[in-house]
Amino acid sequence: MKVAGRSRCSTFKNMSASRKAKQKNHAPVFAALGDETRLTLVRRLANGEPQSISQLTEGTELTRQAVTKHLRVLEGVGIVNSKPSGREKLFEFNAHPLNELRDYLDLVSSQWDDALSRLKAFVED
Amino acid sequence: MKVAGRSRCSTFKNMSASRKAKQKNHAPVFAALGDETRLTLVRRLANGEPQSISQLTEGTELTRQAVTKHLRVLEGVGIVNSKPSGREKLFEFNAHPLNELRDYLDLVSSQWDDALSRLKAFVED
DNA sequence: TTAACTAGCAACCTCCAGGTTGCATATCAT
DNA sequence: ATGATATGCAACCTGGAGGTTGCTAGTTAA
């Protein structure tokens, strides 16, 4: 059973295809995750099936409205999607933005590795 | 020359060593990256040698004080370190927190994969 | 057909992140 | 010694994030 194994070679200069004009705005996505409540919601949705606003409000110490606002923030950057189902509105996790963040962090780390290499080479020279 | 190759198997139930009591607060780190100015500073520092506040202020449209505050935020979560050097204060990148974020994103993604697997198994049942 | 449940909208409040300015202080170059 | 440079500190301002409450409206179950 293939489980969508993620293996990446981050120190790769020639990032041709995937990294085309991907100068995306990652800051808003980071910001969306920069809140404990929102992180909890994300973990919760990434852990199972879609849930309604009322369901997601349970376990929180917040109002439904507050949770709604948080969900809107998450939806605004694509971390969750919503679909109406009867009288409720179900939110489901979407892994794509988080994967992009992961790739971005890899990119920055690889830049750092390269910088260290250059520095080391310079010193050894 | 070994370049600290990063290869991970994220869908791994038995995360023994590294994931001990690592219930860390990731939200503040995400929040620190959730600002375009700060992201730019990080990229800049991850791209080369330590730089002073004045240097980092160049290229920005902000005041030195504003940049200072941003740097303090980044330092607060460990993304950068600072060391005084004469009359200036040099900031250097520290990859560790970003690596932890990457691992965390991997963890959430793997939870999502598992959830999908369970759902699939349930449907096929 | 009601009563209970789920969600949206709008107004409002509070606090702090992000930014500025002004002044003080340490260090470097000449 | 002195002027230029680099930073720190404190006060201040403003907008928006995060939260609440009250009311309205659609959907479901009895």
PDB file of N, CA and C in Angstrom, chain B residues 47-115:
ATOM      1  N   ASN B  47      20.905  33.488   3.795  1.00  0.00           N
ATOM      2  CA  ASN B  47      21.571  33.489   2.498  1.00  0.00           C
ATOM      3  C   ASN B  47      23.039  33.847   2.601  1.00  0.00           C
ATOM      4  N   GLY B  48      23.509  34.163   3.773  1.00  0.00           N
ATOM      5  CA  GLY B  48      24.913  34.528   3.861  1.00  0.00           C
ATOM      6  C   GLY B  48      25.359  34.799   5.270  1.00  0.00           C
ATOM      7  N   GLU B  49      26.294  35.655   5.396  1.00  0.00           N
ATOM      8  CA  GLU B  49      26.931  35.905   6.674  1.00  0.00           C
ATOM      9  C   GLU B  49      26.100  36.823   7.559  1.00  0.00           C
ATOM     10  N   PRO B  50      26.428  36.859   8.838  1.00  0.00           N
ATOM     11  CA  PRO B  50      25.737  37.735   9.788  1.00  0.00           C
ATOM     12  C   PRO B  50      25.784  39.179   9.343  1.00  0.00           C
ATOM     13  N   GLN B  51      24.729  39.891   9.672  1.00  0.00           N
ATOM     14  CA  GLN B  51      24.663  41.294   9.296  1.00  0.00           C
ATOM     15  C   GLN B  51      24.212  42.132  10.488  1.00  0.00           C
ATOM     16  N   SER B  52      24.607  43.376  10.449  1.00  0.00           N
ATOM     17  CA  SER B  52      24.247  44.293  11.519  1.00  0.00           C
ATOM     18  C   SER B  52      22.846  44.846  11.283  1.00  0.00           C
ATOM     19  N   ILE B  53      22.333  45.501  12.288  1.00  0.00           N
ATOM     20  CA  ILE B  53      20.991  46.076  12.167  1.00  0.00           C
ATOM     21  C   ILE B  53      20.942  47.110  11.049  1.00  0.00           C
ATOM     22  N   SER B  54      21.951  47.958  11.002  1.00  0.00           N
ATOM     23  CA  SER B  54      21.983  48.981   9.962  1.00  0.00           C
ATOM     24  C   SER B  54      22.012  48.351   8.576  1.00  0.00           C
ATOM     25  N   GLN B  55      22.837  47.336   8.427  1.00  0.00           N
ATOM     26  CA  GLN B  55      22.875  46.643   7.142  1.00  0.00           C
ATOM     27  C   GLN B  55      21.512  46.086   6.778  1.00  0.00           C
ATOM     28  N   LEU B  56      20.888  45.463   7.770  1.00  0.00           N
ATOM     29  CA  LEU B  56      19.592  44.838   7.493  1.00  0.00           C
ATOM     30  C   LEU B  56      18.515  45.877   7.241  1.00  0.00           C
ATOM     31  N   THR B  57      18.721  47.088   7.758  1.00  0.00           N
ATOM     32  CA  THR B  57      17.731  48.135   7.525  1.00  0.00           C
ATOM     33  C   THR B  57      17.783  48.615   6.078  1.00  0.00           C
ATOM     34  N   GLU B  58      18.985  48.596   5.491  1.00  0.00           N
ATOM     35  CA  GLU B  58      19.116  48.983   4.084  1.00  0.00           C
ATOM     36  C   GLU B  58      18.277  48.059   3.213  1.00  0.00           C
ATOM     37  N   GLY B  59      17.636  48.624   2.224  1.00  0.00           N
ATOM     38  CA  GLY B  59      16.802  47.819   1.345  1.00  0.00           C
ATOM     39  C   GLY B  59      15.377  47.772   1.852  1.00  0.00           C
ATOM     40  N   THR B  60      15.204  48.010   3.132  1.00  0.00           N
ATOM     41  CA  THR B  60      13.853  48.104   3.687  1.00  0.00           C
ATOM     42  C   THR B  60      13.378  49.534   3.549  1.00  0.00           C
ATOM     43  N   GLU B  61      12.099  49.740   3.696  1.00  0.00           N
ATOM     44  CA  GLU B  61      11.566  51.088   3.694  1.00  0.00           C
ATOM     45  C   GLU B  61      11.191  51.473   5.108  1.00  0.00           C
ATOM     46  N   LEU B  62      11.761  50.760   6.050  1.00  0.00           N
ATOM     47  CA  LEU B  62      11.386  50.986   7.443  1.00  0.00           C
ATOM     48  C   LEU B  62      12.485  51.710   8.195  1.00  0.00           C
ATOM     49  N   THR B  63      12.150  52.091   9.400  1.00  0.00           N
ATOM     50  CA  THR B  63      13.118  52.694  10.298  1.00  0.00           C
ATOM     51  C   THR B  63      14.006  51.615  10.891  1.00  0.00           C
ATOM     52  N   ARG B  64      15.160  52.029  11.342  1.00  0.00           N
ATOM     53  CA  ARG B  64      16.033  51.090  12.028  1.00  0.00           C
ATOM     54  C   ARG B  64      15.324  50.492  13.231  1.00  0.00           C
ATOM     55  N   GLN B  65      14.559  51.303  13.941  1.00  0.00           N
ATOM     56  CA  GLN B  65      13.852  50.807  15.121  1.00  0.00           C
ATOM     57  C   GLN B  65      12.854  49.713  14.769  1.00  0.00           C
ATOM     58  N   ALA B  66      12.141  49.920  13.685  1.00  0.00           N
ATOM     59  CA  ALA B  66      11.168  48.908  13.261  1.00  0.00           C
ATOM     60  C   ALA B  66      11.885  47.599  12.975  1.00  0.00           C
ATOM     61  N   VAL B  67      12.980  47.678  12.223  1.00  0.00           N
ATOM     62  CA  VAL B  67      13.743  46.469  11.913  1.00  0.00           C
ATOM     63  C   VAL B  67      14.253  45.831  13.194  1.00  0.00           C
ATOM     64  N   THR B  68      14.696  46.659  14.116  1.00  0.00           N
ATOM     65  CA  THR B  68      15.163  46.136  15.401  1.00  0.00           C
ATOM     66  C   THR B  68      14.081  45.320  16.085  1.00  0.00           C
ATOM     67  N   LYS B  69      12.864  45.865  16.092  1.00  0.00           N
ATOM     68  CA  LYS B  69      11.773  45.127  16.727  1.00  0.00           C
ATOM     69  C   LYS B  69      11.536  43.793  16.044  1.00  0.00           C
ATOM     70  N   HIS B  70      11.548  43.799  14.724  1.00  0.00           N
ATOM     71  CA  HIS B  70      11.354  42.544  13.998  1.00  0.00           C
ATOM     72  C   HIS B  70      12.448  41.536  14.351  1.00  0.00           C
ATOM     73  N   LEU B  71      13.676  42.036  14.403  1.00  0.00           N
ATOM     74  CA  LEU B  71      14.777  41.132  14.738  1.00  0.00           C
ATOM     75  C   LEU B  71      14.617  40.566  16.145  1.00  0.00           C
ATOM     76  N   ARG B  72      14.107  41.390  17.042  1.00  0.00           N
ATOM     77  CA  ARG B  72      13.893  40.885  18.401  1.00  0.00           C
ATOM     78  C   ARG B  72      12.838  39.780  18.411  1.00  0.00           C
ATOM     79  N   VAL B  73      11.808  39.949  17.617  1.00  0.00           N
ATOM     80  CA  VAL B  73      10.799  38.889  17.526  1.00  0.00           C
ATOM     81  C   VAL B  73      11.434  37.596  17.033  1.00  0.00           C
ATOM     82  N   LEU B  74      12.227  37.714  15.972  1.00  0.00           N
ATOM     83  CA  LEU B  74      12.874  36.523  15.417  1.00  0.00           C
ATOM     84  C   LEU B  74      13.821  35.899  16.445  1.00  0.00           C
ATOM     85  N   GLU B  75      14.545  36.749  17.151  1.00  0.00           N
ATOM     86  CA  GLU B  75      15.468  36.230  18.161  1.00  0.00           C
ATOM     87  C   GLU B  75      14.693  35.566  19.296  1.00  0.00           C
ATOM     88  N   GLY B  76      13.526  36.108  19.593  1.00  0.00           N
ATOM     89  CA  GLY B  76      12.725  35.570  20.680  1.00  0.00           C
ATOM     90  C   GLY B  76      12.334  34.125  20.479  1.00  0.00           C
ATOM     91  N   VAL B  77      12.176  33.703  19.236  1.00  0.00           N
ATOM     92  CA  VAL B  77      11.831  32.311  18.961  1.00  0.00           C
ATOM     93  C   VAL B  77      13.036  31.535  18.452  1.00  0.00           C
ATOM     94  N   GLY B  78      14.193  32.160  18.481  1.00  0.00           N
ATOM     95  CA  GLY B  78      15.418  31.425  18.168  1.00  0.00           C
ATOM     96  C   GLY B  78      15.774  31.324  16.709  1.00  0.00           C
ATOM     97  N   ILE B  79      15.014  31.990  15.850  1.00  0.00           N
ATOM     98  CA  ILE B  79      15.316  31.878  14.419  1.00  0.00           C
ATOM     99  C   ILE B  79      16.611  32.597  14.075  1.00  0.00           C
ATOM    100  N   VAL B  80      16.943  33.599  14.858  1.00  0.00           N
ATOM    101  CA  VAL B  80      18.239  34.266  14.686  1.00  0.00           C
ATOM    102  C   VAL B  80      18.902  34.409  16.046  1.00  0.00           C
ATOM    103  N   ASN B  81      20.214  34.480  16.022  1.00  0.00           N
ATOM    104  CA  ASN B  81      21.001  34.781  17.206  1.00  0.00           C
ATOM    105  C   ASN B  81      21.720  36.100  16.990  1.00  0.00           C
ATOM    106  N   SER B  82      22.042  36.765  18.077  1.00  0.00           N
ATOM    107  CA  SER B  82      22.760  38.021  17.939  1.00  0.00           C
ATOM    108  C   SER B  82      24.004  37.998  18.799  1.00  0.00           C
ATOM    109  N   LYS B  83      25.037  38.586  18.287  1.00  0.00           N
ATOM    110  CA  LYS B  83      26.272  38.724  19.073  1.00  0.00           C
ATOM    111  C   LYS B  83      26.831  40.108  18.822  1.00  0.00           C
ATOM    112  N   PRO B  84      27.212  40.792  19.881  1.00  0.00           N
ATOM    113  CA  PRO B  84      27.779  42.122  19.714  1.00  0.00           C
ATOM    114  C   PRO B  84      29.169  42.014  19.103  1.00  0.00           C
ATOM    115  N   SER B  85      29.477  42.950  18.251  1.00  0.00           N
ATOM    116  CA  SER B  85      30.792  42.990  17.614  1.00  0.00           C
ATOM    117  C   SER B  85      31.182  44.450  17.504  1.00  0.00           C
ATOM    118  N   GLY B  86      31.947  44.880  18.468  1.00  0.00           N
ATOM    119  CA  GLY B  86      32.298  46.293  18.499  1.00  0.00           C
ATOM    120  C   GLY B  86      31.077  47.130  18.752  1.00  0.00           C
ATOM    121  N   ARG B  87      30.890  48.105  17.941  1.00  0.00           N
ATOM    122  CA  ARG B  87      29.729  48.978  18.167  1.00  0.00           C
ATOM    123  C   ARG B  87      28.494  48.428  17.498  1.00  0.00           C
ATOM    124  N   GLU B  88      28.638  47.406  16.700  1.00  0.00           N
ATOM    125  CA  GLU B  88      27.456  46.866  16.036  1.00  0.00           C
ATOM    126  C   GLU B  88      27.002  45.553  16.669  1.00  0.00           C
ATOM    127  N   LYS B  89      25.809  45.139  16.269  1.00  0.00           N
ATOM    128  CA  LYS B  89      25.227  43.912  16.785  1.00  0.00           C
ATOM    129  C   LYS B  89      24.921  43.039  15.583  1.00  0.00           C
ATOM    130  N   LEU B  90      25.597  41.925  15.502  1.00  0.00           N
ATOM    131  CA  LEU B  90      25.457  41.076  14.328  1.00  0.00           C
ATOM    132  C   LEU B  90      24.404  40.002  14.564  1.00  0.00           C
ATOM    133  N   PHE B  91      23.538  39.829  13.588  1.00  0.00           N
ATOM    134  CA  PHE B  91      22.507  38.796  13.653  1.00  0.00           C
ATOM    135  C   PHE B  91      22.847  37.706  12.672  1.00  0.00           C
ATOM    136  N   GLU B  92      22.706  36.474  13.155  1.00  0.00           N
ATOM    137  CA  GLU B  92      22.985  35.340  12.279  1.00  0.00           C
ATOM    138  C   GLU B  92      21.825  34.363  12.325  1.00  0.00           C
ATOM    139  N   PHE B  93      21.639  33.673  11.240  1.00  0.00           N
ATOM    140  CA  PHE B  93      20.546  32.719  11.098  1.00  0.00           C
ATOM    141  C   PHE B  93      20.809  31.475  11.945  1.00  0.00           C
ATOM    142  N   ASN B  94      19.731  30.887  12.446  1.00  0.00           N
ATOM    143  CA  ASN B  94      19.812  29.614  13.157  1.00  0.00           C
ATOM    144  C   ASN B  94      18.737  28.683  12.604  1.00  0.00           C
ATOM    145  N   ALA B  95      19.163  27.608  11.999  1.00  0.00           N
ATOM    146  CA  ALA B  95      18.238  26.764  11.236  1.00  0.00           C
ATOM    147  C   ALA B  95      17.353  25.885  12.114  1.00  0.00           C
ATOM    148  N   HIS B  96      17.717  25.713  13.361  1.00  0.00           N
ATOM    149  CA  HIS B  96      17.046  24.712  14.175  1.00  0.00           C
ATOM    150  C   HIS B  96      15.528  24.905  14.279  1.00  0.00           C
ATOM    151  N   PRO B  97      15.069  26.114  14.642  1.00  0.00           N
ATOM    152  CA  PRO B  97      13.607  26.273  14.763  1.00  0.00           C
ATOM    153  C   PRO B  97      12.873  25.981  13.459  1.00  0.00           C
ATOM    154  N   LEU B  98      13.438  26.396  12.352  1.00  0.00           N
ATOM    155  CA  LEU B  98      12.767  26.121  11.081  1.00  0.00           C
ATOM    156  C   LEU B  98      12.707  24.629  10.801  1.00  0.00           C
ATOM    157  N   ASN B  99      13.752  23.929  11.172  1.00  0.00           N
ATOM    158  CA  ASN B  99      13.722  22.480  10.988  1.00  0.00           C
ATOM    159  C   ASN B  99      12.632  21.847  11.846  1.00  0.00           C
ATOM    160  N   GLU B 100      12.472  22.378  13.035  1.00  0.00           N
ATOM    161  CA  GLU B 100      11.414  21.844  13.895  1.00  0.00           C
ATOM    162  C   GLU B 100      10.047  22.101  13.290  1.00  0.00           C
ATOM    163  N   LEU B 101       9.869  23.283  12.715  1.00  0.00           N
ATOM    164  CA  LEU B 101       8.592  23.576  12.057  1.00  0.00           C
ATOM    165  C   LEU B 101       8.352  22.600  10.916  1.00  0.00           C
ATOM    166  N   ARG B 102       9.399  22.338  10.162  1.00  0.00           N
ATOM    167  CA  ARG B 102       9.267  21.421   9.032  1.00  0.00           C
ATOM    168  C   ARG B 102       8.827  20.054   9.541  1.00  0.00           C
ATOM    169  N   ASP B 103       9.456  19.591  10.598  1.00  0.00           N
ATOM    170  CA  ASP B 103       9.075  18.301  11.168  1.00  0.00           C
ATOM    171  C   ASP B 103       7.623  18.320  11.634  1.00  0.00           C
ATOM    172  N   TYR B 104       7.238  19.430  12.236  1.00  0.00           N
ATOM    173  CA  TYR B 104       5.860  19.525  12.725  1.00  0.00           C
ATOM    174  C   TYR B 104       4.866  19.436  11.571  1.00  0.00           C
ATOM    175  N   LEU B 105       5.171  20.153  10.488  1.00  0.00           N
ATOM    176  CA  LEU B 105       4.289  20.093   9.319  1.00  0.00           C
ATOM    177  C   LEU B 105       4.236  18.675   8.768  1.00  0.00           C
ATOM    178  N   ASP B 106       5.371  18.009   8.800  1.00  0.00           N
ATOM    179  CA  ASP B 106       5.384  16.621   8.363  1.00  0.00           C
ATOM    180  C   ASP B 106       4.479  15.770   9.245  1.00  0.00           C
ATOM    181  N   LEU B 107       4.537  16.045  10.540  1.00  0.00           N
ATOM    182  CA  LEU B 107       3.723  15.274  11.475  1.00  0.00           C
ATOM    183  C   LEU B 107       2.238  15.458  11.155  1.00  0.00           C
ATOM    184  N   VAL B 108       1.824  16.701  10.970  1.00  0.00           N
ATOM    185  CA  VAL B 108       0.421  16.956  10.672  1.00  0.00           C
ATOM    186  C   VAL B 108       0.030  16.288   9.356  1.00  0.00           C
ATOM    187  N   SER B 109       0.905  16.400   8.371  1.00  0.00           N
ATOM    188  CA  SER B 109       0.597  15.779   7.083  1.00  0.00           C
ATOM    189  C   SER B 109       0.462  14.274   7.221  1.00  0.00           C
ATOM    190  N   SER B 110       1.319  13.682   8.032  1.00  0.00           N
ATOM    191  CA  SER B 110       1.246  12.232   8.181  1.00  0.00           C
ATOM    192  C   SER B 110      -0.043  11.844   8.902  1.00  0.00           C
ATOM    193  N   GLN B 111      -0.458  12.659   9.862  1.00  0.00           N
ATOM    194  CA  GLN B 111      -1.747  12.399  10.508  1.00  0.00           C
ATOM    195  C   GLN B 111      -2.858  12.416   9.472  1.00  0.00           C
ATOM    196  N   TRP B 112      -2.770  13.353   8.573  1.00  0.00           N
ATOM    197  CA  TRP B 112      -3.791  13.478   7.530  1.00  0.00           C
ATOM    198  C   TRP B 112      -3.774  12.254   6.633  1.00  0.00           C
ATOM    199  N   ASP B 113      -2.561  11.816   6.261  1.00  0.00           N
ATOM    200  CA  ASP B 113      -2.470  10.616   5.432  1.00  0.00           C
ATOM    201  C   ASP B 113      -3.105   9.429   6.143  1.00  0.00           C
ATOM    202  N   ASP B 114      -2.793   9.293   7.419  1.00  0.00           N
ATOM    203  CA  ASP B 114      -3.357   8.182   8.185  1.00  0.00           C
ATOM    204  C   ASP B 114      -4.874   8.276   8.226  1.00  0.00           C
ATOM    205  N   ALA B 115      -5.360   9.492   8.424  1.00  0.00           N
ATOM    206  CA  ALA B 115      -6.811   9.670   8.485  1.00  0.00           C
ATOM    207  C   ALA B 115      -7.445   9.252   7.163  1.00  0.00           C
TER     208      ALA B 115
END
